Coordinates of C-alpha atoms in Angstrom, one line a residue:
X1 CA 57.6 45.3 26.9
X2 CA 59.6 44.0 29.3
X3 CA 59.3 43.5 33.6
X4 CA 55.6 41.8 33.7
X5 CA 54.5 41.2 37.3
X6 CA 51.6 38.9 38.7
X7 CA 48.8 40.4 41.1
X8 CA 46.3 38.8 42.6
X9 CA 43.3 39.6 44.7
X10 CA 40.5 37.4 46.8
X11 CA 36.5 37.3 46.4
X12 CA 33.8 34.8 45.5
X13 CA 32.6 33.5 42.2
X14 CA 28.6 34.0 43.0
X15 CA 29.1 37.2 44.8
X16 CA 26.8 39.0 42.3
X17 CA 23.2 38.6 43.6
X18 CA 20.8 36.9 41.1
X19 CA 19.2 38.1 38.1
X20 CA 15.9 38.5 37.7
X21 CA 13.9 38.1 34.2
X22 CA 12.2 41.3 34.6
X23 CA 15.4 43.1 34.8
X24 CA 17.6 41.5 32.3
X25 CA 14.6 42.6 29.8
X26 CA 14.6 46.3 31.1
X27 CA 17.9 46.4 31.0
X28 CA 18.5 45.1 27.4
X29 CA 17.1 48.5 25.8
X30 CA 19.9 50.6 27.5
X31 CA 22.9 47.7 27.4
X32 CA 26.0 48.5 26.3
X33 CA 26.5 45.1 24.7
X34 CA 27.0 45.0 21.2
X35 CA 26.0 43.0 18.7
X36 CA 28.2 43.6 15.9
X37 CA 32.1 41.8 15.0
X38 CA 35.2 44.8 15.8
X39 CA 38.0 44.2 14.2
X40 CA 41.3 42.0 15.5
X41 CA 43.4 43.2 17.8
X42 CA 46.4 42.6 15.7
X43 CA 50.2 44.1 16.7
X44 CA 50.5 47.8 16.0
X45 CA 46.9 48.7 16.0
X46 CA 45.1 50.9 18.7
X47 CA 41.8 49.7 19.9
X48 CA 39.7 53.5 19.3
X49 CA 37.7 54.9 22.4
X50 CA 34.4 54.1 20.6
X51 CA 35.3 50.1 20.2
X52 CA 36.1 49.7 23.9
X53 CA 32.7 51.2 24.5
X54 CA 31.0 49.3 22.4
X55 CA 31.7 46.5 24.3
X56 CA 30.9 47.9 27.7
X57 CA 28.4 45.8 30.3
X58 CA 25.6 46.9 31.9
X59 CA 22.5 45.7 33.7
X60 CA 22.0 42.7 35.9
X61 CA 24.7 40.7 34.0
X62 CA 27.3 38.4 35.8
X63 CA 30.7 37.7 34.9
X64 CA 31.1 39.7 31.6
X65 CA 32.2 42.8 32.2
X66 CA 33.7 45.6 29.8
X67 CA 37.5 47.0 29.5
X68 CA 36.5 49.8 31.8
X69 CA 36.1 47.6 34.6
X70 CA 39.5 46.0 34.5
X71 CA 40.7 49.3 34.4
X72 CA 39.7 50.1 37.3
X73 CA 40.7 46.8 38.7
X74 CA 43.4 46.0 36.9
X75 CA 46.0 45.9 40.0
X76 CA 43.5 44.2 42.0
X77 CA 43.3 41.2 39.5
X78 CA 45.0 38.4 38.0
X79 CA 44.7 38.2 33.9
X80 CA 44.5 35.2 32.6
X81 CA 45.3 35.0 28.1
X82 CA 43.3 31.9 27.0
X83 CA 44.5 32.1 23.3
X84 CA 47.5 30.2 22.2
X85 CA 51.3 31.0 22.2
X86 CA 51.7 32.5 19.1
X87 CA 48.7 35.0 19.7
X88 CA 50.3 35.8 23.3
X89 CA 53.3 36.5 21.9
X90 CA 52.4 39.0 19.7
X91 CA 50.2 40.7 22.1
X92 CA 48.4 40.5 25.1
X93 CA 47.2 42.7 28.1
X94 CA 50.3 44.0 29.7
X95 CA 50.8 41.1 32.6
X96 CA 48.4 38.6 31.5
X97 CA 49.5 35.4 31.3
X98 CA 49.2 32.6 29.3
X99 CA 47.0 29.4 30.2
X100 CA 48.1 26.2 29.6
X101 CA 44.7 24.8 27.4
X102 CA 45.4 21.3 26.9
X103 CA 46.2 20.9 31.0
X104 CA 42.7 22.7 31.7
X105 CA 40.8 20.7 29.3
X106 CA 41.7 17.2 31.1
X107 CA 39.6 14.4 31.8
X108 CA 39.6 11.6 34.8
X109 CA 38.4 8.3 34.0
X110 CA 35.7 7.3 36.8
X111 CA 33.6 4.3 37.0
X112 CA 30.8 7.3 36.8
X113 CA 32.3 8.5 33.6
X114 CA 34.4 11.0 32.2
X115 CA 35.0 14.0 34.8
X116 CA 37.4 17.3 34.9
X117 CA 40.6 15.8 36.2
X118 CA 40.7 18.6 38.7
X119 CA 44.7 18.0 40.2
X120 CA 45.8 18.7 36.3
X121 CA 43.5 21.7 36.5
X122 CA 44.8 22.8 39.5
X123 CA 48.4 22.4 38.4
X124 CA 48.4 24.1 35.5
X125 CA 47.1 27.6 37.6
X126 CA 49.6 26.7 40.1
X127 CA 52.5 26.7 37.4
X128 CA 50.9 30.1 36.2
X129 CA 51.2 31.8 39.5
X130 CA 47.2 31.7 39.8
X131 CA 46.3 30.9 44.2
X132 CA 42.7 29.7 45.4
X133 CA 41.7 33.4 46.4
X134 CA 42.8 35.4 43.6
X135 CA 40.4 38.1 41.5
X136 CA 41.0 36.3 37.9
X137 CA 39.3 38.1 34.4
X138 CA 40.4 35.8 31.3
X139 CA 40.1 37.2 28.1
X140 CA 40.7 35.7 24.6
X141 CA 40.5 36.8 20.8
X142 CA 36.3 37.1 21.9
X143 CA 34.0 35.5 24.6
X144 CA 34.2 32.0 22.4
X145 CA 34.1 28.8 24.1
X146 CA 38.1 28.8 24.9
X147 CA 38.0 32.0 27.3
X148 CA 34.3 30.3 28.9
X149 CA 36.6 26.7 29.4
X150 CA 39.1 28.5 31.5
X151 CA 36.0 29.9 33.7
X152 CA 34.8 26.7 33.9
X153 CA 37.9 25.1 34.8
X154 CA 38.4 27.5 37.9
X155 CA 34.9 27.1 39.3
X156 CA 35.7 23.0 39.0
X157 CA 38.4 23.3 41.1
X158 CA 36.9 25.1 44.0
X159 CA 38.4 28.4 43.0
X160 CA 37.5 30.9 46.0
X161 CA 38.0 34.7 43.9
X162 CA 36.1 36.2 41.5
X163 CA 35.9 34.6 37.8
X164 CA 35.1 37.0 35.4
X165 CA 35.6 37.4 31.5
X166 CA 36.4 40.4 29.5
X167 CA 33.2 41.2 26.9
X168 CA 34.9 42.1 23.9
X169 CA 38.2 40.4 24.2
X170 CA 41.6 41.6 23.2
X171 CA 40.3 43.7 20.8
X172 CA 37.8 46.0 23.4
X173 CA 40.9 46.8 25.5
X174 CA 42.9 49.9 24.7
X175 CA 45.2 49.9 28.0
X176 CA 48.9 49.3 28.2
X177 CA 49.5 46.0 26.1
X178 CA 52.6 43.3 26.4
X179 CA 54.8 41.8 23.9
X180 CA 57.4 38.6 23.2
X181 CA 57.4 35.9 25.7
X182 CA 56.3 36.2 29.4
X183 CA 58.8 37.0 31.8
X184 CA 59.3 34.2 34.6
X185 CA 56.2 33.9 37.1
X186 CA 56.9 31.8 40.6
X187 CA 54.2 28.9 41.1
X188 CA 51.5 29.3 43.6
X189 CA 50.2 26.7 45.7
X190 CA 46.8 25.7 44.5
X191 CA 45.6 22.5 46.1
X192 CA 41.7 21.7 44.2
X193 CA 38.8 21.8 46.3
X194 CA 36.3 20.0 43.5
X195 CA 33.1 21.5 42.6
X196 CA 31.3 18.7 42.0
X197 CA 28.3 20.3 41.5
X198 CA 29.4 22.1 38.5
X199 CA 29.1 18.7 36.5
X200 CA 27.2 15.6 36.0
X201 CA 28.4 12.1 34.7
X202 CA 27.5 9.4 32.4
X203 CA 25.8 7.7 35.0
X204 CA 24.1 10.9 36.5
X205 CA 22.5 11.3 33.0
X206 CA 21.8 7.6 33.1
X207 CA 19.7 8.0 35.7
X208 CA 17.6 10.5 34.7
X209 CA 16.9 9.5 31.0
X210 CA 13.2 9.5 30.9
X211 CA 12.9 12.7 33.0
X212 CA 15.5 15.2 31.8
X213 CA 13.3 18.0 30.4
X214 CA 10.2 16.5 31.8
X215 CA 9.9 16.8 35.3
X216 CA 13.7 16.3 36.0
X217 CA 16.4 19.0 34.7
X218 CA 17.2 20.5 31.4
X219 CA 18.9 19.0 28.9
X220 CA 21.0 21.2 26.6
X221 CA 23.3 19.8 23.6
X222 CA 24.9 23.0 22.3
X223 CA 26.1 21.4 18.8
X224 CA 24.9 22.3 15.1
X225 CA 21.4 20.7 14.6
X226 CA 23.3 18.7 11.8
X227 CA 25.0 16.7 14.7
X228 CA 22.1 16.8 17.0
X229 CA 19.8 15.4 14.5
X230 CA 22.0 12.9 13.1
X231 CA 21.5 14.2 9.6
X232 CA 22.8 11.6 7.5
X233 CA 26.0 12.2 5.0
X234 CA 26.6 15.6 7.3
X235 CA 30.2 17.0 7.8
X236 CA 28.7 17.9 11.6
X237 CA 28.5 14.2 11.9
X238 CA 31.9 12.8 14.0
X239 CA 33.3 9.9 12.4
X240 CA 34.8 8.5 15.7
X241 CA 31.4 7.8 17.0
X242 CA 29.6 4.6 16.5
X243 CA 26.4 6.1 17.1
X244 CA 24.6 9.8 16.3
X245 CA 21.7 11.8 17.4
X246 CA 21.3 13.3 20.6
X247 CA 20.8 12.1 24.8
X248 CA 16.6 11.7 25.5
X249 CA 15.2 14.4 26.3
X250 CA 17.8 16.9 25.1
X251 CA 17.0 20.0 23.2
X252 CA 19.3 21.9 20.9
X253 CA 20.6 25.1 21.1
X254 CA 23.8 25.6 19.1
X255 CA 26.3 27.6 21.6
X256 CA 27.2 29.8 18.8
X257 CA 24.2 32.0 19.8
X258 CA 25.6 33.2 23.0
X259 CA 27.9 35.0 20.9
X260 CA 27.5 38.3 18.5
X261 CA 31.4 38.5 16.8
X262 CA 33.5 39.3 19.9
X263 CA 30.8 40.3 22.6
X264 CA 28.5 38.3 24.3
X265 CA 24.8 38.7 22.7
X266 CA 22.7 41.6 24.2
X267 CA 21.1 39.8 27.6
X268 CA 17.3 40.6 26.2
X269 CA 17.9 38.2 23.7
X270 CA 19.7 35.5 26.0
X271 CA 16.8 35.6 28.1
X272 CA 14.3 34.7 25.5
X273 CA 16.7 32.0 24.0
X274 CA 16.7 30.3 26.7
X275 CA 14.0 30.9 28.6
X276 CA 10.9 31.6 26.4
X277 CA 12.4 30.1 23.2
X278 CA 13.6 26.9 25.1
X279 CA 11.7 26.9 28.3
X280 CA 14.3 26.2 30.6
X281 CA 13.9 26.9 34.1
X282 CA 16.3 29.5 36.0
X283 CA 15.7 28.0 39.5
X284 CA 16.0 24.4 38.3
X285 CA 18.8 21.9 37.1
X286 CA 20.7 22.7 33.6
X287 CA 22.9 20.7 31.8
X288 CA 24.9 21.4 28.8
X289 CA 26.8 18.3 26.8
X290 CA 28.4 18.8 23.3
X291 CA 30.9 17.0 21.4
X292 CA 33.6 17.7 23.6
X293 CA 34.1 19.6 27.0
X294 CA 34.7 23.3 25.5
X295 CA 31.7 24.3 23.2
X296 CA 29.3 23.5 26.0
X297 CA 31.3 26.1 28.5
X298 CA 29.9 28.6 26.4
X299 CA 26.6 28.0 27.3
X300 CA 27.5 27.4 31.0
X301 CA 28.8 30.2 31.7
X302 CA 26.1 32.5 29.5
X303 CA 23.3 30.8 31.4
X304 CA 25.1 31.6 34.7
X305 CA 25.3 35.4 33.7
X306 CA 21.8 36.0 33.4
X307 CA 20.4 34.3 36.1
X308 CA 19.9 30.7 35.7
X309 CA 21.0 28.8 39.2
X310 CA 22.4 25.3 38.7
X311 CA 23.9 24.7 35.2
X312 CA 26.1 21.7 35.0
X313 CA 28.4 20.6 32.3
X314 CA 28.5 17.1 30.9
X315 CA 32.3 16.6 30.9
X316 CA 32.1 13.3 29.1
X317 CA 30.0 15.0 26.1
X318 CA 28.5 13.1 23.5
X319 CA 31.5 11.4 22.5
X320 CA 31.6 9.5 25.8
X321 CA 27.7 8.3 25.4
X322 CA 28.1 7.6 21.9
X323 CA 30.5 5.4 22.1
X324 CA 30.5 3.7 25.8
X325 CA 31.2 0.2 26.5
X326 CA 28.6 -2.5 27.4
X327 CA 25.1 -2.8 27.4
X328 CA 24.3 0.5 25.6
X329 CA 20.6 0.0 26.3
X330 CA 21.3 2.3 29.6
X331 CA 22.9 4.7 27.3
X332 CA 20.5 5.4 24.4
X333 CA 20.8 7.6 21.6
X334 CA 17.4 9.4 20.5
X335 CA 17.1 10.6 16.6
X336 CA 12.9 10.5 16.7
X337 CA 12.2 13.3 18.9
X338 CA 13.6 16.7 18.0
X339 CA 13.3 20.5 19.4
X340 CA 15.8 22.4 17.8
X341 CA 15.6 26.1 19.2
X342 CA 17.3 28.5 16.1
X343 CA 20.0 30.3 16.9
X344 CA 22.0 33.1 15.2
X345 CA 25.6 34.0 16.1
X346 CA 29.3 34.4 14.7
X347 CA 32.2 33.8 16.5
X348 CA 35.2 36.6 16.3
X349 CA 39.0 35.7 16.6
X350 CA 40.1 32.0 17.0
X351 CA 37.8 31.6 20.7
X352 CA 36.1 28.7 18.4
X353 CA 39.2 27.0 17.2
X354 CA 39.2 28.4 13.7
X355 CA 41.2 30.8 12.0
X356 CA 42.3 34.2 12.3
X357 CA 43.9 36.9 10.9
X358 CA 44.5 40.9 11.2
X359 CA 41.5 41.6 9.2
X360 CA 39.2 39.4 11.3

């Protein structure tokens, strides 16, 4: 297909009003969210009425929503593909286009730390035709932690629309569908306007060591409790880092549970996660660190979609701690006190990184 077009449309990323515990629950029983893996959206195949449904949103959710939605909105809104080139190529929602994922994942060095170098953000939406006001839903293979990064990487740049993310991904949608390499798209004009309050850095979390999940804010590390508890002669372990365990105070919940095969999991259970199983608070200070700066976006963005208020994302991640400069005594790595809150969840597609293939 042949003649794709951008669009583009204005509102606000927090235009949804808050959710409330209460409803979240109520509305679990009669959500629309499934739990189960569809299968791949590969070339040829047509998505059946019943698989777009499954992955419908409903309830006091923000952000996701279901392929009836962009429907609805789909000339109203700006698509953003967040898998890679080869996927894109061989399909993809008719106009969508392509992020560029490396430019999106970028780092500044600060004497702070590590932070989201926000004018190669900013760039790379510019080169994709994306403007400060536009209505943007990004999809991927699922709702992994690729399609939450390019969420993520809007909000840090001050991005005035609406961010939203298809539940479901590729495979939910059974609208018109694109082919072969995108036709040419004029740049836009996107000059940052940081967020700064959607992160924290090194010497933020310095700071607060002592406090974080005591009386100062939540402390999430979204990897495998392998890497979180430093288990010795573990694959999870990263061999680049001179030191393992976890920041004080942190408590694990591997990201993986936000997810339930392509579809976020049902919001009952996101509430109790993280709320009753970990005890955050949703009008307090969250912050989510991982190995890197994409797994954690996961949890980001899933915390933001059922309520929680202030979640922040470590942009430095563990890596950065792990391994920084100097007197590390500011910087300490715990290993004696654990909380790991279980968590069950498969990713679909390639969201996570890993493989795919027609047959999921």
């Amino acid at each position: 297909m042949t003649g794709e077009t951008p669009n583009a449309a204005d509102d606000e990323f927090d235009a949804s009003e808050n959710a409330t515990r209460r409803g979240l629950l109520r509305a679990a029983a009669g959500a629309t969210v499934a739990s189960a893996a569809s299968t791949a959206g590969c070339l040829g195949v047509t998505t059946p009425a019943d698989v777009a449904a499954q992955s419908e949103v409903s309830g006091n959710v923000r952000h996701f929503v279901g392929p009836s939605w962009l429907a609805d909105n789909r000339e109203e809104t700006v698509v953003l593909d967040a898998r890679d080139a080869e996927r894109f190529r061989e399909e993809r929602i008719y106009r969508a286009r392509r992020v560029p994922f490396d430019a999106i994942t970028a780092r500044e060095s600060t004497d702070e730390g590590a932070v989201p170098d926000t004018d190669a953000i900013a760039a790379a939406f510019s080169e994709i035709g994306v403007s400060p006001d536009d209505d943007v839903l990004v999809y991927g293979a699922s709702v992994g932690s690729r399609v939450t990064r390019v969420a993520f990487a809007l909000a840090a740049v001050g991005h005035e629309g609406s961010i939203r993310v298809l539940n479901g991904g590729l495979s939910a949608w059974n609208g018109r569908l694109g082919t072969g390499s995108r036709d040419r798209i004029s740049s836009a004009d996107y000059e940052p306007d940081p967020a700064a309050s959607t992160w924290v850095t090194r010497e933020w979390l310095a700071d607060g060591v002592g406090a974080l999940n005591g009386d100062g804010p939540g402390l999430v590390d979204v990897r495998v409790p392998e890497a979180y508890l430093a288990a010795a002669g573990s694959d999870a372990l990263n061999d680049d880092h001179d030191r393992h365990g976890h920041l004080p105070g942190a408590i694990d919940v591997h990201w993986v549970g936000n997810v339930a095969g392509r579809r976020m999991t049902e919001p009952g259970r996101l509430v109790e996660l993280y709320e009753v199983e970990a005890g955050l608070d949703r009008s307090g200070t969250v912050v989510v660190y991982g190995d890197d700066n994409v797994d954690p976006t996961s949890t980001w963005l899933t915390l933001k979609a059922i309520g929680f208020e202030d979640v922040r994302l470590y942009d430095g991640g563990f890596g950065e701690w792990a391994n920084v400069e100097g007197d590390r005594g500011r910087y300490p790595v715990e290993t004696a006190t654990n909380v790991v809150v279980e968590t069950e969840g498969s990713v679909g597609g390639d969201d996570d990184g890993g493989d795919f293939s027609c047959t999921g």
